[in-house]
XYZ file of C-alpha atoms in Angstrom:
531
model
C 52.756 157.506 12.736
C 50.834 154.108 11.421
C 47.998 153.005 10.489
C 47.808 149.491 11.146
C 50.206 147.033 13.082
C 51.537 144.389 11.337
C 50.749 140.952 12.525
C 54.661 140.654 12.854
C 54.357 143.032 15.559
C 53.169 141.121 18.250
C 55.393 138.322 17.823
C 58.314 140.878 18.097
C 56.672 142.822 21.323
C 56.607 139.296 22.597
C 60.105 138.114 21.607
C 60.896 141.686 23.399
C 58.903 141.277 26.611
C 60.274 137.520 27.534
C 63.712 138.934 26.704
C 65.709 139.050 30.608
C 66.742 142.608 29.678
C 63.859 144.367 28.486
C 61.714 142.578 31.532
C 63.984 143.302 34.406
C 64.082 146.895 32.959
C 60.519 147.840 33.137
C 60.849 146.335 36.728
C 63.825 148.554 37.652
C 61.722 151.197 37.103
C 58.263 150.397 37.933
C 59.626 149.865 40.929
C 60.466 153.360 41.498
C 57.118 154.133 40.457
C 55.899 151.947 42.932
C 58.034 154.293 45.947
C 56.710 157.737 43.888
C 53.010 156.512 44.123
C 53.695 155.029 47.990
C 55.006 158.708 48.748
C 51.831 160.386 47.571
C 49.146 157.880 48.906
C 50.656 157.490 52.405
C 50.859 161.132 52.882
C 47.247 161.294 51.899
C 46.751 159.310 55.130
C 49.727 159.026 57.474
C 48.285 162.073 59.277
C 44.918 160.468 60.215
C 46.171 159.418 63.523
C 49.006 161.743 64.333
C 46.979 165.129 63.886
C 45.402 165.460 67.106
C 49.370 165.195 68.696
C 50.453 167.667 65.767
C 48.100 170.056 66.529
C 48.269 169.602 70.338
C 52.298 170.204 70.442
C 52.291 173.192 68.268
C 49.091 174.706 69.666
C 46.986 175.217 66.602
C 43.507 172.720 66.959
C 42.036 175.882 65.413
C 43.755 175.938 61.490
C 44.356 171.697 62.269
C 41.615 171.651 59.028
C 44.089 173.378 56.794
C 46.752 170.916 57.527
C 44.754 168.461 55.059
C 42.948 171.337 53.171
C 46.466 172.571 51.506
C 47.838 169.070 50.736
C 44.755 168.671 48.703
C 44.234 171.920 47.329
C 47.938 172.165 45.852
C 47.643 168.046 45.147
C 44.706 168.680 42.975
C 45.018 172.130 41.078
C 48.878 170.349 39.955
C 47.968 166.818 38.461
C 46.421 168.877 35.041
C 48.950 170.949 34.807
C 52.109 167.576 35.718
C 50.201 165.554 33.025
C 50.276 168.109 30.315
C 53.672 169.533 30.671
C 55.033 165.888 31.025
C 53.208 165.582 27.054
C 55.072 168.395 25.983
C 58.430 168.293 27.082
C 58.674 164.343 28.263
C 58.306 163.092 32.091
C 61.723 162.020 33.524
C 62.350 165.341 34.022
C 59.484 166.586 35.488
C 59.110 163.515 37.871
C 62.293 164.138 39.431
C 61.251 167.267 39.892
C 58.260 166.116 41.674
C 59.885 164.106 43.769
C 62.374 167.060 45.165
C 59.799 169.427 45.614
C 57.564 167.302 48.171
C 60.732 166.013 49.947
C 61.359 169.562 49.978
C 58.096 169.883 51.939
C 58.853 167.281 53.932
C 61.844 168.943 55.657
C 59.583 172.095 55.896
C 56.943 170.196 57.993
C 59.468 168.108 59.771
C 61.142 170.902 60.926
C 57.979 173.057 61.579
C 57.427 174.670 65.254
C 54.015 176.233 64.218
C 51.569 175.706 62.417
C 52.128 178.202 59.679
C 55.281 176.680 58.506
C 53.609 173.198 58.980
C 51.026 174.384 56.378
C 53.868 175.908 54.223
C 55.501 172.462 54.168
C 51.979 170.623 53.755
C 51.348 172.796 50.782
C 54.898 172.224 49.543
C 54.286 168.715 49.739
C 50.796 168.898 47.677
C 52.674 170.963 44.789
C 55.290 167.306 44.391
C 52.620 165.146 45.366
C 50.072 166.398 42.612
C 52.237 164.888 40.010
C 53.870 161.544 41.796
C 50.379 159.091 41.151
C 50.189 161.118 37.391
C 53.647 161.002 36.345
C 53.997 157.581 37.568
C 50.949 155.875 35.811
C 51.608 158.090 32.736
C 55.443 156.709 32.552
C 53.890 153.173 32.251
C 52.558 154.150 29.607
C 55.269 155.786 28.267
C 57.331 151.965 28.154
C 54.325 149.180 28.894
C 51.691 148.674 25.923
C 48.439 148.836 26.828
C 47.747 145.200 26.464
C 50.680 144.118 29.158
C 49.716 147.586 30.919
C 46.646 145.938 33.339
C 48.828 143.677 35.727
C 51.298 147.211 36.653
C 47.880 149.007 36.568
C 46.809 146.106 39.097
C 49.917 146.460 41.114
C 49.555 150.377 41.748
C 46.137 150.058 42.699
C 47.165 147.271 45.392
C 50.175 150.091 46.749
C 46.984 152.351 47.217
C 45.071 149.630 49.180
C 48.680 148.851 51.408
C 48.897 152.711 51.693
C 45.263 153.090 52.925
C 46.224 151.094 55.878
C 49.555 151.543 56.148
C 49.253 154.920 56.657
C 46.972 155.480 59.424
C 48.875 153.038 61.410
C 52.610 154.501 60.727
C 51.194 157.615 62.110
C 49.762 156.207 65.128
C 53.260 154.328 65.473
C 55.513 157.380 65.304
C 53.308 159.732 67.085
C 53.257 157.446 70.315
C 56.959 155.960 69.397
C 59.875 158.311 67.926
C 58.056 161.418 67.384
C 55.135 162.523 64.397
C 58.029 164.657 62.829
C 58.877 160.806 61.484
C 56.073 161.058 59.174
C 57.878 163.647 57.149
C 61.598 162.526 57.749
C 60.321 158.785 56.520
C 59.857 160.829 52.595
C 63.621 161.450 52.135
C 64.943 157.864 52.087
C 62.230 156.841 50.126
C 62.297 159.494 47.597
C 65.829 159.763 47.464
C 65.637 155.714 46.132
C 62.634 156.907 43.506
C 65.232 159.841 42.594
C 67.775 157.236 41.449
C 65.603 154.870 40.082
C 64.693 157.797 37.767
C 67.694 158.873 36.756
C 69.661 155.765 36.115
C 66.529 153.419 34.941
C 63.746 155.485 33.319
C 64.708 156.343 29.509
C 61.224 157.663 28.494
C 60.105 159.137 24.827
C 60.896 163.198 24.463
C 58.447 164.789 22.833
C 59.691 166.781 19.883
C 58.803 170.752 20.634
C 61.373 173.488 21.260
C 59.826 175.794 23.138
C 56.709 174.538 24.917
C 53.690 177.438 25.281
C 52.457 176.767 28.518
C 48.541 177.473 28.844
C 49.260 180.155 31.632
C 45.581 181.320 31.479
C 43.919 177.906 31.411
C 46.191 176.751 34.916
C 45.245 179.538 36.407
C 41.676 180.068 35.831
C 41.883 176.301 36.654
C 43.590 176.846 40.064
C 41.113 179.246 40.858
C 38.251 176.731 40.063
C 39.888 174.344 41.723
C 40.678 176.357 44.856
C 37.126 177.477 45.255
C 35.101 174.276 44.754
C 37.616 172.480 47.373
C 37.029 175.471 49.618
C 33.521 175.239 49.062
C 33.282 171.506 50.237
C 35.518 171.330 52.718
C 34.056 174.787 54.660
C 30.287 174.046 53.182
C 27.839 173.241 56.236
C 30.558 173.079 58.821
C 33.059 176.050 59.243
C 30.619 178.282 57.448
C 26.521 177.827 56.665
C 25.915 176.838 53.186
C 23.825 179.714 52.292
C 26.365 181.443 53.781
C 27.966 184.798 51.741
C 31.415 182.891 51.971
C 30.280 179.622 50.608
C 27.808 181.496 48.256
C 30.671 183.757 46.865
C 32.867 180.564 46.445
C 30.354 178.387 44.474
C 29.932 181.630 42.087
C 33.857 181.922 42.136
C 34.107 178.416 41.160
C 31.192 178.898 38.349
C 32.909 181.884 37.017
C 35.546 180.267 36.857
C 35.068 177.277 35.208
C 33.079 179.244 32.232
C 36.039 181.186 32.073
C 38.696 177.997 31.922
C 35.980 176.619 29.379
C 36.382 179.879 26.640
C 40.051 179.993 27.235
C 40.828 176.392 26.137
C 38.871 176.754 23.325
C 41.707 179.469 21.742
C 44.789 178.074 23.465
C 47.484 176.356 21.037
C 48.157 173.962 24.183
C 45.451 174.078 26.422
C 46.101 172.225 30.126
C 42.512 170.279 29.580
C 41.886 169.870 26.028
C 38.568 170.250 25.276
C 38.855 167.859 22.563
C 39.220 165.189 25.112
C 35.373 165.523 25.588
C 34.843 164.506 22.120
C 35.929 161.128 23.105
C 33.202 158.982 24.267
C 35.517 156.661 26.547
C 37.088 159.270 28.104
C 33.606 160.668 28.924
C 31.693 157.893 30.253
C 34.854 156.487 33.110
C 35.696 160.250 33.732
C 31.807 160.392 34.799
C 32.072 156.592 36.590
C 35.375 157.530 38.219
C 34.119 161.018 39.704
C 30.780 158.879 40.734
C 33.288 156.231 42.254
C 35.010 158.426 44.062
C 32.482 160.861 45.413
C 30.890 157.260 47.065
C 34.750 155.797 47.886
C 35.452 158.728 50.316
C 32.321 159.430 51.456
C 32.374 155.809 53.008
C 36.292 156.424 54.238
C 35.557 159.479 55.621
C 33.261 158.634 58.108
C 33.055 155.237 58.784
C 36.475 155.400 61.172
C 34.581 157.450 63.016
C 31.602 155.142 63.175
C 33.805 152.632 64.352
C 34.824 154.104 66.692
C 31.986 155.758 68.349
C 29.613 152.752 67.856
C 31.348 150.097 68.565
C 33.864 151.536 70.980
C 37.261 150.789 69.038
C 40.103 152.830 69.746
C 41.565 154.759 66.880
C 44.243 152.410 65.889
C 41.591 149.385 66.366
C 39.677 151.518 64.020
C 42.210 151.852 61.533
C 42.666 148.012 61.561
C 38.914 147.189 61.148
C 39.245 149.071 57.761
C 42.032 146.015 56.558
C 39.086 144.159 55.078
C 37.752 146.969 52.803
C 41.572 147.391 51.347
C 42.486 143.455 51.154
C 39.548 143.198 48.994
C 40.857 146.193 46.833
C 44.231 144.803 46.599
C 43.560 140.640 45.818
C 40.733 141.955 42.893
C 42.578 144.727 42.162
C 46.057 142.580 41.184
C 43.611 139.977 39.522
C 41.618 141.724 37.390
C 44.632 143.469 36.306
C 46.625 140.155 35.388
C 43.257 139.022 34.004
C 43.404 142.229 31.336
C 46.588 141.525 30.371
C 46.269 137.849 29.394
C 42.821 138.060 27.718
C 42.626 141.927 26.388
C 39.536 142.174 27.556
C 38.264 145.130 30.009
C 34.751 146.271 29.671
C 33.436 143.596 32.299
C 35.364 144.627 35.338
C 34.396 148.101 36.044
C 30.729 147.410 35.335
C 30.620 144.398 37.753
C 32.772 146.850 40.177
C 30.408 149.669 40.152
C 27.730 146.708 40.833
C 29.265 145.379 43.572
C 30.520 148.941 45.350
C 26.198 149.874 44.811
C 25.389 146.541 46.235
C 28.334 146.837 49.652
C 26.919 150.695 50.300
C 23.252 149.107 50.389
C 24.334 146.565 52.761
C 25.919 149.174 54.673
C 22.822 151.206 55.262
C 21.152 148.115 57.056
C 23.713 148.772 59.778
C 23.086 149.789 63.409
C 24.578 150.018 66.775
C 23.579 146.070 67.559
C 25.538 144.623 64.284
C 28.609 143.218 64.704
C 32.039 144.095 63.816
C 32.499 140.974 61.843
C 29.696 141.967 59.545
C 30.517 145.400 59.448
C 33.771 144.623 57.779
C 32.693 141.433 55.577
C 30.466 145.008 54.271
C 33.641 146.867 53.982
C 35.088 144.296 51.999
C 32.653 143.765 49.522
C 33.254 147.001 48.845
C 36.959 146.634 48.699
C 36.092 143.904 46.090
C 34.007 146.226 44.005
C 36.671 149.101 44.108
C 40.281 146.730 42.906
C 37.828 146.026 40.170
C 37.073 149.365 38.452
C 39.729 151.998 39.566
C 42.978 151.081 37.809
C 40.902 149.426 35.223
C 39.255 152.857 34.169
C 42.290 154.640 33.786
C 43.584 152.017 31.398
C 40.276 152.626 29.424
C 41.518 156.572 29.316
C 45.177 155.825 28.166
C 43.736 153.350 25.203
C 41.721 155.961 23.865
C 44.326 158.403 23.186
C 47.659 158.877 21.117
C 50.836 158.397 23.428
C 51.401 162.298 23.047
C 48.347 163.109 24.492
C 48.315 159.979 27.307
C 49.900 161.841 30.046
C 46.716 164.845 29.732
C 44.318 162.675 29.427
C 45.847 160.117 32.843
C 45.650 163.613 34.689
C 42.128 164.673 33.454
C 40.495 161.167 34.876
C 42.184 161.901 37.935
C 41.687 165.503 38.799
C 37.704 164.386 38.173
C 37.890 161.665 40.615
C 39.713 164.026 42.972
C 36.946 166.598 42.741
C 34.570 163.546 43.315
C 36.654 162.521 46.625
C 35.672 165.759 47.918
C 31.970 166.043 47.203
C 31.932 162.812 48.685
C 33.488 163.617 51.929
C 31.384 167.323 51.820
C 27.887 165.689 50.231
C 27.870 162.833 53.296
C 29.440 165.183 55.613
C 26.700 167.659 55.744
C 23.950 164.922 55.497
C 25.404 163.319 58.243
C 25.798 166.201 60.487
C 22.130 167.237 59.779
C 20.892 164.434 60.492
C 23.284 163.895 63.567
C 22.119 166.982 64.851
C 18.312 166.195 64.512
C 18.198 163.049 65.946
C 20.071 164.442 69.112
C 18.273 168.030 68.820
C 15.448 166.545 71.899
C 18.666 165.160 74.316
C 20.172 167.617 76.714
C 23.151 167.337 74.629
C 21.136 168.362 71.182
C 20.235 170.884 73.478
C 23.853 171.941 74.487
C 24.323 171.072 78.053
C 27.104 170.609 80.190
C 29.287 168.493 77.934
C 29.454 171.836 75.317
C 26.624 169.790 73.111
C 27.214 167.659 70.341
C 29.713 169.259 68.886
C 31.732 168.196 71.819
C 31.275 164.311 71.583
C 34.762 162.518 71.305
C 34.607 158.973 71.026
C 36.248 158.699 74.397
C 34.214 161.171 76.405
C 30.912 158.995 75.277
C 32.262 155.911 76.061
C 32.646 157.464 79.367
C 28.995 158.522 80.052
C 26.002 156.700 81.752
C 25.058 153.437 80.111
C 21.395 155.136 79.211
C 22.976 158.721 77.594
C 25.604 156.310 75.822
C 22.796 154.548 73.964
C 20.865 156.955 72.670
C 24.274 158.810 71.593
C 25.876 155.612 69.791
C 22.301 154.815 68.225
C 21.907 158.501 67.078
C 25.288 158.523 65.386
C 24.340 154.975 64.050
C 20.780 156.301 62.552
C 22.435 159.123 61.798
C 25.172 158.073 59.128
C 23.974 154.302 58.058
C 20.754 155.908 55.650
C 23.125 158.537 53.825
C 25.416 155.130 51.946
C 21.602 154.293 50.716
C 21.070 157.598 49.001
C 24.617 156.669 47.398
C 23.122 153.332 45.807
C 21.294 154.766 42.616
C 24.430 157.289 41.821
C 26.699 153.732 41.385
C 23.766 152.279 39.532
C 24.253 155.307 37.056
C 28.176 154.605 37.077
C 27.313 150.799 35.540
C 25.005 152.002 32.936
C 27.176 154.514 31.976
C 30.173 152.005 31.456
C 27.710 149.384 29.841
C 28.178 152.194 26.883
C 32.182 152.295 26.877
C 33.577 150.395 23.845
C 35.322 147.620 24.017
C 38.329 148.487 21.480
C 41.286 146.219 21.317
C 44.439 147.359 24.029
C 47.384 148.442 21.662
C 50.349 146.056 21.469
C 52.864 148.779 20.877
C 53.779 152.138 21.910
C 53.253 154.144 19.158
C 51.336 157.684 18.811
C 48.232 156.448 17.342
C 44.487 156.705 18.252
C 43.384 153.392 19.916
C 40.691 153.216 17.716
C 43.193 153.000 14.815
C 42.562 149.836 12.684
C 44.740 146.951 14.341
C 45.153 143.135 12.975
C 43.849 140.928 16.044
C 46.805 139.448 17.952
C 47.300 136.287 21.017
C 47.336 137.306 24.509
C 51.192 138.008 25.159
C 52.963 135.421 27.625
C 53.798 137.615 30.728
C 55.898 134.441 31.702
C-alpha cells in the first residue's frame, strides 16, 4: 500500500490508457460486462408484457405475483453476499459463476409446463442475476481508475435505460411471435458470449486469503430480513390487509431480524455488510439519496404504464413505447455526465442537480389529468429521465472512491441492495396510496359499489374502454385523481436526497488502482485524454 501518488503516475496511467493494447482490452471486456448487466436488467422487465400469456397457458393467474416476487427476492438477498465474496476470493470466478447459474434458470423456465417449475427457474434466475449488475460494475473497478471510471459508469447506466424499453417490447414480440418461452431461450446465446468474454479477456486482481470465512450468520439473518421486508411490500395492502397478522408478523420478522444481522456483524472477522462502511460519510449520504431515488424511480414505473393505458387508452405495447422518452433522457445525460466526470474529475454537481430535476418532473407529474396530452405526459417523463442519467451511475462512483479496492466490491453491493429495498417501498408505498385512493374516489359508483362488472377490482384497461362514454369518464378521471397527487407527496423526499448530497465531499477520483482509502493524500493531476 501507498501513501501518496507520485506526480509521475498520471503521466504513466496516461501513456497506459492511449496505448492500442491496454484500451482495446478494457473494451474486450467491458463489453462482456455490458451482455452480463443486459442479462439482468432485461429480465427485470422482459416479462411485463408476456405474463398475462404465461400465466394464461400454464393456468396459474393465481401465484402470476410470485413469478416477479422470486426473481427479486433471490436478486436482492444475493448482491451482499456476490459483492463480498468477489472481495475475498477475486470476481472472475464468481461472475462466471453467475452467469451459469441464471442461464441455468433460464432453461428451467423455458422448459417449464407449470407454474411451480416456472417459479423454480425464476428463482434460479434471481440467485445469477443478483450478482451480474454487482460483479460487473465492481470488475470496472477492479481494471478502470476511478477518474476514467465515469464514461463506463455512463455507458451501463444507458444499457439500463435500452433495457427498460427493450424489454417490455421483446416480450410483447415473442409472446405474440415465436412463443414467450423465447424470453428465457434469448439468455443462453447471450450469456454464453459474456462466459467467454470472461474467461479469455477479464484478468482481474486475486485477493490474497487462503481460506475465506464466509459470514454464514450475517447472509442468513440477512436473507431473512430481506425475505420479509420484500414480502411485506409486495403482499402489504393488497394480497393481505396491512394490519393484517401476516404482514404484522413479517414487519416484526424483518425488525428482528435486522437487530439481529446488526449484533452479528459487529463480531464477525468478515462480515457480508461491514458495519464500518457506516462510518464513512459518502457512503452514507448516496446510500440514503440512492434508496430515496429509487423508492420515487419505481414508484413512477410501476404505475404509470398502467395510467397510460387506462387514461389515455394506449394499448400495452403503445404503452411501453410512450415510456421511450423517460429512458432517452436517462441514457443521453446519463453517457454525458459520465464522459463529463471523466475529463474534468469533478462529480458532486450531477447528482444534486439530478435529484433536483427528478423532484421538479414528479411535481409536474402531479398536475396531470385525464384531459392532458400524451405529448406532455412524456416531455414529464423525460425530465425525469434527465434527472435520473444524472445521479444513478454517478452515486455509485461516489461509493467505489471512498473505499480501498479490497473493500470496493462490498461496498458496490451495499449501495445497491439499499436502492433495491427502495425500488420496492416505492412500488408498495404508491401502490397502497394509489389503491386507497382508487378505491375512494370510485367507493359512490356502482362499480365502487361492486356491481355487475365484479367492482373495481375487475377494471382492465380494455373492459373500460369498452363501457358507456359517461361510466368511462368518471372511471378514467378516478384513476387519473387517483394516482397523479401520490408523485406530489414524493417531491419533498427528493428535496431531502439534494440536501443530503450537498454534504458529500468532493475528494479527488483516484488515478490508479491501488488499495488505498480515497481520501488518501494525492498530488493533483490533468484530466486524462480518453482519446
Amino acid at each position: 500500500m501507498t501513501s501518496t501518488i507520485e506526480p509521475a503516475a498520471a503521466g504513466q496511467l496516461a501513456e497506459e490508457t492511449k496505448g492500442g493494447e491496454s484500451r482495446r482490452g478494457i473494451w474486450l471486456v467491458f463489453s462482456g460486462l455490458m451482455v452480463a448487466m443486459l442479462l439482468a436488467s432485461l429480465d427485470q422487465t422482459i416479462f411485463s408484457t408476456a405474463l398475462p400469456t404465461i400465466v394464461g397457458e400454464l393456468h396459474g393467474v393465481d401465484h402470476m405475483l410470485w413469478v416477479t416476487t422470486a426473481y427479486i427476492l433471490a436478486s436482492t438477498i444475493m448482491m451482499p453476499v456476490y459483492g463480498k465474496v468477489g472481495d475475498l476470493i477475486g470476481r472472475k470466478s464468481i461472475f462466471i459463476a453467475a452467469i451459469s447459474l441464471f442461464m441455468v434458470g433460464s432453461v428451467v423456465g423455458g422448459l417449464a409446463d407449470n407454474m411451480t417449475v416456472l417459479i423454480i427457474g425464476r428463482a434460479i434466475q434471481g440467485l445469477g442475476g443478483g450478482g451480474l449488475m454487482i460483479l460487473s460494475q465492481a470488475i470496472i473497478a477492479d481494471i478502470v481508475p476511478a477518474r476514467e471510471r465515469g464514461k463506463y459508469m455512463g455507458i451501463m447506466g444507458a444499457v439500463f435505460a435500452l433495457s427498460s424499453v427493450a424489454g417490455p417490447l421483446l416480450g410483447g414480440f415473442f409472446t405474440e411471435g415465436i412463443g414467450w418461452r423465447w424470453a428465457f431461450w434469448m439468455n443462453l446465446p447471450l450469456g454464453a458470449l459474456a462466459i467467454v468474454a470472461a474467461v479469455f479477456f477479464l484478468h482481474p486482481h486475486t485477493r490474497k486469503q487462503e481460506r475465506p470465512r464466509i459470514d454464514v450468520a450475517g447472509i442468513s439473518l440477512l436473507a431473512v430480513a430481506s425475505s420479509a421486508l420484500v414480502l411485506t411490500t409486495v403482499w402489504g395492502g393488497t394480497t393481505y390487509a396491512w394490519t393484517s397478522a401476516v404482514i404484522l408478523g413479517l414487519i416484526t420478522l424483518t425488525l428482528a431480524a435486522a437487530i439481529g444481522f446488526v449484533f452479528v456483524e459487529r463480531r464477525a472477522s468478515e462480515p457480508v455488510m461491514p458495519l464500518r462502511m457506516f462510518r464513512e460519510r459518502n457512503f452514507n449520504l448516496t446510500t440514503a439519496a440512492g434508496l430515496i431515488t429509487g423508492i420515487a424511480m419505481f414508484g413512477a414505473l410501476a404505475y404509470m404504464p398502467t395510467y397510460l393505458q387506462m387514461v389515455t387508452g394506449a394499448s400495452a405495447t403503445k404503452a411501453g413505447l410512450l415510456m421511450i422518452p423517460m429512458m432517452g433522457g436517462l441514457l443521453v445525460t446519463s453517457t454525458l455526465s459520465g464522459n463529463l466526470v471523466s475529463r474534468t474529475g469533478r462529480y458532486k454537481a450531477f447528482p444534486i442537480i439530478g435529484a433536483v430535476v427528478v423532484g421538479v418532473s414528479l411535481a409536474l407529474l402531479s398536475t396531470m389529468s385525464a384531459d392532458t396530452s400524451v405529448v406532455i405526459t412524456c416531455t414529464y417523463l423525460a425530465i425525469m429521465g434527465i434527472g435520473l442519467g444524472l445521479s444513478m451511475q454517478i452515486l455509485i462512483l461516489i461509493v467505489q472512491n471512498a473505499f480501498p479496492a479490497r473493500d470496493v466490491g462490498t461496498a458496490t453491493a451495499a449501495n445497491n441492495y439499499f436502492r433495491q429495498i427502495g425500488a420496492s417501498l416505492g412500488a408498495a408505498i404508491v401502490g397502497t396510496l394509489f389503491a386507497n385512493r382508487l378505491t375512494d374516489l370510485l367507493s359512490g359508483s356502482s362499480l365502487g359499489a361492486g356491481g355487475d362488472g365484479g367492482g373495481a377490482n375487475s377494471l382492465t384497461p380494455d373492459a373500460v374502454h369498452h363501457l358507456p362514454a359517461a361510466v368511462q369518464n368518471v372511471i378514467v378521471n378516478a384513476y387519473s385523481d387517483a394516482l397523479t397527487p401520490v408523485f406530489l407527496y414524493m417531491v419533498p423526499l427528493l428535496g431531502i436526497a439534494a440536501v443530503l448530497l450537498a454534504f458529500v465531499t468532493e475528494k479527488p477520483l483516484a488515478t490508479t488502482i491501488e488499495d488505498t482509502p480515497a481520501d488518501t493524500e494525492r498530488v493533483p493531476v490533468p484530466a486524462l485524454p480518453l482519446d
